């Protein structure tokens, strides 16, 4: 069975994606900072894996810890290796840098440093640790037997002016992801999914620190896609979601009308199932995804 590492998997989008993969029979290594919520999530994931209907039940390894800690990152990758390898790495864990969010003039610099550490440095550290396993992944999109049609509408994100956003002008897969004359790129190795934000490409008051960190993650992802053509590297803006992170960011906002994280998961699975080209995607641009801001 394929193996995935998902950070920040005790709640929100990480937990929803992990549940979907467990239901397909994937073996999982999941993490979160708090041990209690993570173990609760792990029990749910194991139950989902029991009903996968693909032979042996999915295995779930839950390791509480901080992705900013190099030792914890090494433990996550070691656990994946013990499960048989690594086919998908999901960098989902995030930090706002200030709760609630504040204007840049008032943003604590220590908070910004922490946000950069969790949102940018830690994902790269985990990717570096996992690279040998990812490069030798034998996962194929044919596992789900779902073809990724090159004529599907899968452009990159739209910027605040409604124009296509290209985070790296030399990333051929980003430009051609939705063109009919460009067949989908399927790497020979595993896949990396970095969870981004629309705050990385649009200027929202009080979102400057968090947005700067996610913009750095976007650029880091784009360069990685250039440097590792044998891997699939996706950086995805999931759009607004009803999550604890958003509640902490804007506690006075009524989030009851925002989509639940589970509504974003079908779009993410479409990327995985079809071996989508490396590039930046938004939930609205992936069939089966949710609405975004």
XYZ file of C-alpha atoms in Angstrom:
293
model
C 0.000 0.000 0.000
C 1.178 3.580 -0.602
C 2.469 5.601 2.352
C 1.880 9.274 3.209
C 3.213 11.661 5.843
C 0.709 14.375 6.797
C 1.660 17.122 9.231
C -0.943 18.975 11.257
C -3.288 15.998 10.980
C -5.170 16.196 14.276
C -7.840 18.513 12.855
C -8.883 20.612 9.898
C -7.702 19.879 6.379
C -4.904 17.558 7.495
C -7.303 15.287 9.340
C -9.850 15.333 6.519
C -7.253 14.406 3.902
C -5.801 11.710 6.145
C -9.267 10.184 6.609
C -9.807 10.080 2.857
C -6.462 8.391 2.240
C -6.993 5.911 5.074
C -10.330 5.037 3.511
C -8.459 4.164 0.325
C -6.083 1.893 2.209
C -3.080 4.212 2.470
C -0.657 3.712 5.340
C -0.160 6.983 7.222
C 2.333 8.774 9.428
C 0.555 11.716 11.052
C 1.686 14.410 13.436
C 0.428 17.348 15.482
C 1.750 19.340 18.407
C -0.863 18.059 20.882
C -0.761 14.350 21.695
C -4.390 13.993 22.857
C -6.149 15.336 19.743
C -3.655 13.501 17.544
C -4.361 10.130 19.142
C -8.096 10.773 18.838
C -7.603 11.477 15.140
C -5.440 8.375 14.786
C -8.215 6.185 16.200
C -10.613 7.642 13.637
C -8.098 7.056 10.844
C -7.512 3.451 11.868
C -11.271 2.875 11.829
C -11.466 4.394 8.354
C -8.607 2.152 7.258
C -10.376 -0.951 8.547
C -13.156 -0.362 6.045
C -10.880 0.390 3.119
C -11.722 -2.898 1.415
C -8.243 -3.282 -0.094
C -6.944 -6.282 1.802
C -4.967 -5.500 4.961
C -6.209 -2.596 7.062
C -4.372 0.695 6.726
C -1.627 1.284 9.294
C -1.508 4.614 11.114
C 1.514 5.868 13.061
C 0.806 8.975 15.167
C 3.831 10.950 16.370
C 3.149 14.101 18.404
C 5.740 16.813 18.052
C 6.755 20.105 16.490
C 7.707 20.140 12.810
C 10.230 22.860 13.630
C 12.214 20.228 15.554
C 14.700 18.394 13.326
C 14.583 15.293 15.497
C 10.823 15.082 15.127
C 11.075 15.431 11.349
C 13.611 12.605 11.267
C 11.265 10.425 13.342
C 8.399 11.038 10.891
C 10.503 9.941 7.929
C 11.899 6.948 9.814
C 8.354 5.832 10.604
C 7.430 6.073 6.928
C 10.459 3.993 6.050
C 9.342 1.303 8.483
C 5.969 1.234 6.736
C 7.702 0.558 3.455
C 8.661 3.927 1.987
C 7.065 7.276 1.188
C 4.839 8.193 -1.734
C 3.212 11.441 -0.594
C 4.455 14.152 1.770
C 1.856 16.708 2.858
C 3.199 19.842 4.538
C -0.023 21.041 6.123
C 1.058 22.262 9.577
C 0.926 26.068 9.747
C 1.472 28.938 12.155
C -0.096 32.396 11.960
C 2.641 34.320 13.768
C 0.114 36.437 15.682
C -3.253 35.485 17.184
C -5.397 37.321 16.354
C -3.731 38.723 13.273
C -2.423 42.275 13.478
C -1.215 44.937 11.073
C 2.430 44.771 10.043
C 3.215 47.904 12.055
C 2.274 45.955 15.173
C 3.376 42.461 14.176
C 5.701 40.840 16.734
C 8.979 39.981 15.046
C 9.385 36.852 17.124
C 5.993 35.728 15.856
C 7.057 36.322 12.267
C 10.229 34.315 12.821
C 8.161 31.474 14.269
C 5.766 31.587 11.303
C 8.655 31.415 8.858
C 10.166 28.520 10.802
C 6.963 26.450 10.726
C 5.611 27.492 7.311
C 8.844 27.614 5.303
C 11.904 26.188 7.044
C 10.220 23.107 8.534
C 8.613 21.991 5.241
C 11.978 22.209 3.496
C 13.651 20.366 6.348
C 11.086 17.576 6.107
C 11.430 17.441 2.333
C 15.205 17.172 2.640
C 14.868 14.374 5.190
C 12.316 12.541 3.045
C 13.960 13.049 -0.351
C 15.674 9.642 -0.587
C 12.353 7.851 0.027
C 10.392 10.157 -2.298
C 12.865 9.670 -5.139
C 12.484 5.901 -4.927
C 8.688 5.857 -4.641
C 7.020 3.349 -6.927
C 3.562 4.855 -6.522
C 1.587 5.263 -9.729
C -1.683 7.147 -10.240
C -3.028 3.924 -11.745
C -3.524 2.751 -8.144
C -6.855 4.554 -8.255
C -7.304 4.113 -12.002
C -8.453 7.688 -12.447
C -7.089 9.498 -15.481
C -6.090 13.126 -15.104
C -7.475 14.684 -18.276
C -5.345 17.390 -19.779
C -8.492 19.084 -21.106
C -9.831 19.559 -17.557
C -9.907 23.158 -16.406
C -6.896 23.230 -14.098
C -5.280 26.660 -14.345
C -3.110 28.136 -11.668
C -4.528 30.553 -9.127
C -5.934 33.951 -9.970
C -4.356 37.042 -8.546
C -6.299 39.993 -7.106
C -6.785 41.393 -10.619
C -8.297 38.154 -11.907
C -5.222 37.296 -13.968
C -3.424 33.954 -13.962
C -0.712 33.843 -11.324
C 2.576 32.216 -12.357
C 4.822 31.855 -9.327
C 7.846 30.903 -11.487
C 8.011 31.904 -15.081
C 10.225 28.962 -15.996
C 7.954 26.274 -14.523
C 6.612 24.724 -17.706
C 4.121 22.500 -15.900
C 2.473 25.484 -14.223
C 1.904 27.250 -17.519
C 0.735 24.180 -19.385
C -1.264 22.366 -16.727
C -4.582 23.057 -18.409
C -3.610 23.234 -22.074
C -5.020 20.605 -24.405
C -1.672 20.038 -26.174
C 0.225 19.380 -22.946
C -0.129 15.817 -21.614
C -0.112 15.525 -17.846
C 3.317 15.127 -16.337
C 3.764 12.028 -14.203
C 7.056 11.892 -12.311
C 8.920 8.701 -11.595
C 9.000 9.373 -7.859
C 6.610 10.480 -5.142
C 4.624 13.648 -4.613
C 4.871 16.657 -2.308
C 1.777 18.674 -1.404
C 2.446 22.024 0.276
C -0.638 23.782 1.632
C -0.489 27.473 0.719
C -2.992 30.334 0.992
C -4.524 33.081 -1.094
C -2.757 35.428 1.340
C 0.454 34.414 -0.446
C -0.610 36.236 -3.623
C -3.148 38.868 -2.496
C -2.717 41.768 -0.057
C -5.169 41.474 2.839
C -4.777 43.831 5.813
C -3.431 41.987 8.888
C -2.461 38.929 6.835
C 0.993 40.290 5.951
C 3.146 38.121 8.206
C 1.330 34.866 7.468
C 1.025 35.765 3.781
C 4.744 36.504 3.521
C 5.531 33.075 4.949
C 3.158 31.348 2.527
C 4.558 33.367 -0.390
C 8.002 32.089 0.548
C 6.602 28.549 0.623
C 5.153 29.071 -2.859
C 8.478 30.207 -4.297
C 10.325 27.437 -2.512
C 7.890 24.927 -4.007
C 8.297 26.344 -7.509
C 12.080 26.098 -7.357
C 11.853 22.577 -5.951
C 9.634 21.581 -8.881
C 12.346 22.828 -11.251
C 15.116 21.056 -9.382
C 13.306 17.729 -8.931
C 11.555 16.948 -12.231
C 11.122 13.320 -11.187
C 8.766 14.345 -8.374
C 5.342 15.944 -8.467
C 5.328 19.140 -6.387
C 1.991 20.865 -5.775
C 1.406 24.011 -3.770
C -2.298 24.480 -3.235
C -4.471 27.323 -1.961
C -7.421 25.543 -0.362
C -9.481 28.734 -0.044
C -11.356 29.879 3.043
C -12.271 27.073 5.387
C -13.992 26.745 8.729
C -10.935 25.839 10.816
C -9.442 26.579 14.215
C -6.621 28.419 12.449
C -9.036 30.864 10.851
C -10.914 31.308 14.130
C -7.640 32.178 15.838
C -6.705 34.572 13.047
C -10.004 36.485 12.962
C -11.913 35.556 16.130
C -14.644 38.183 15.609
C -15.558 36.942 12.144
C -18.565 34.656 11.679
C -17.107 31.599 9.968
C -20.331 29.581 9.958
C -20.810 30.063 6.226
C -17.315 28.952 5.265
C -16.767 25.516 3.714
C -15.624 22.664 5.922
C -12.146 21.277 5.177
C -13.615 18.015 3.897
C -15.067 19.870 0.901
C -11.533 20.628 -0.325
C -10.330 17.022 -0.183
C -11.876 15.758 -3.471
C -9.871 18.347 -5.386
C -6.642 17.324 -3.666
C -7.330 13.686 -4.486
C -7.814 14.641 -8.125
C -4.262 15.980 -8.189
C -2.980 12.759 -6.708
C -5.058 10.349 -8.757
C -4.128 11.830 -12.084
C -0.457 12.624 -11.528
C -1.129 16.329 -12.083
C 1.739 18.506 -13.304
C 3.827 20.237 -10.691
C 2.441 23.707 -10.077
C 0.267 26.024 -8.009
C -3.418 25.206 -7.807
C -6.459 26.647 -6.100
C -9.453 24.748 -4.805
C -11.753 26.425 -7.335
C -9.517 25.305 -10.207
C -9.532 21.614 -9.295
C -12.647 19.595 -10.208
C -14.289 18.496 -6.983
C -12.760 21.297 -4.939
C -14.431 23.892 -2.747
C -15.084 27.573 -3.240
C -12.326 29.973 -2.216
C -12.179 33.643 -1.311
